[in-house]
Short mmCIF file of C-alpha atoms in Angstrom, two decimals:
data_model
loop_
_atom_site.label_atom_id
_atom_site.label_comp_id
_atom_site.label_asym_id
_atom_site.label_seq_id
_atom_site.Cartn_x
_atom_site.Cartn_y
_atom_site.Cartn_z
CA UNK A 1 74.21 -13.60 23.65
CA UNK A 2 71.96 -16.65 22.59
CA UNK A 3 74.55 -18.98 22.67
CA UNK A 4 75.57 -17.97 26.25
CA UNK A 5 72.03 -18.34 27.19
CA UNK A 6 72.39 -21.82 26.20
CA UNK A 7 75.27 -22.57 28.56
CA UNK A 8 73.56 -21.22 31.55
CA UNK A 9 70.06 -23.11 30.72
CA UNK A 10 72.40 -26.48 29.90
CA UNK A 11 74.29 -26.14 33.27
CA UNK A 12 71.51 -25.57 35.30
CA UNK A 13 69.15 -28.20 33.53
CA UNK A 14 71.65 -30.86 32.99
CA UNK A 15 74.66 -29.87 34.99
CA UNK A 16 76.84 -30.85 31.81
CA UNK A 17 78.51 -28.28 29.47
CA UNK A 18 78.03 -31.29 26.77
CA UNK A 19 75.30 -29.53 24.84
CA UNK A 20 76.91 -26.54 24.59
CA UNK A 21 79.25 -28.33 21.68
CA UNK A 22 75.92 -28.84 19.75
CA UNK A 23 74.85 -26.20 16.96
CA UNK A 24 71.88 -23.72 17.64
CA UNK A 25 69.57 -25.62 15.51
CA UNK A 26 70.47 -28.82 16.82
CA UNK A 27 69.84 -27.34 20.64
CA UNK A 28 66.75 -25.76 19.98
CA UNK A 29 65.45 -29.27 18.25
CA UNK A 30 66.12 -30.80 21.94
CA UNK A 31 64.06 -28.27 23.25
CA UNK A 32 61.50 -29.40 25.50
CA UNK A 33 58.23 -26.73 26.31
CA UNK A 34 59.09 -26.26 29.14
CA UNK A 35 63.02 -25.51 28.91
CA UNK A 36 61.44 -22.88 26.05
CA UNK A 37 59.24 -21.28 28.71
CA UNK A 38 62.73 -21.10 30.96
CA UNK A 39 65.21 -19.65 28.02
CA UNK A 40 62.47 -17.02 27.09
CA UNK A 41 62.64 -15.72 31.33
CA UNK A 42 66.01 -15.58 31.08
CA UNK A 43 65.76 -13.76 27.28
CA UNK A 44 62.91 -11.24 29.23
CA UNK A 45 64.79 -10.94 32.94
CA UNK A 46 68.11 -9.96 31.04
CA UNK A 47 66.50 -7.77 28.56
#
């Protein structure tokens, strides 16, 4: 579930599946505020 998060989050922000070969922790580490605030709407609007 997380990890398809991700993908949607990376393709909108970046337009690049590129980060989606990156580990959880390593993702979350590139994290900026602001792309948290956007990954926990999507977390709340799907759940």
């Amino acid at each position: 579930m997380l990890v398809f998060i991700y993908i949607i989050i990376d393709q909108v922000q970046n337009n690049s599946w590129a980060t989606t070969c990156l580990t959880e922790e390593q993702y979350l580490m590139t994290l900026k505020n602001q792309q948290r605030f956007v990954l926990s709407t999507w977390l709340s609007f799907i759940s």
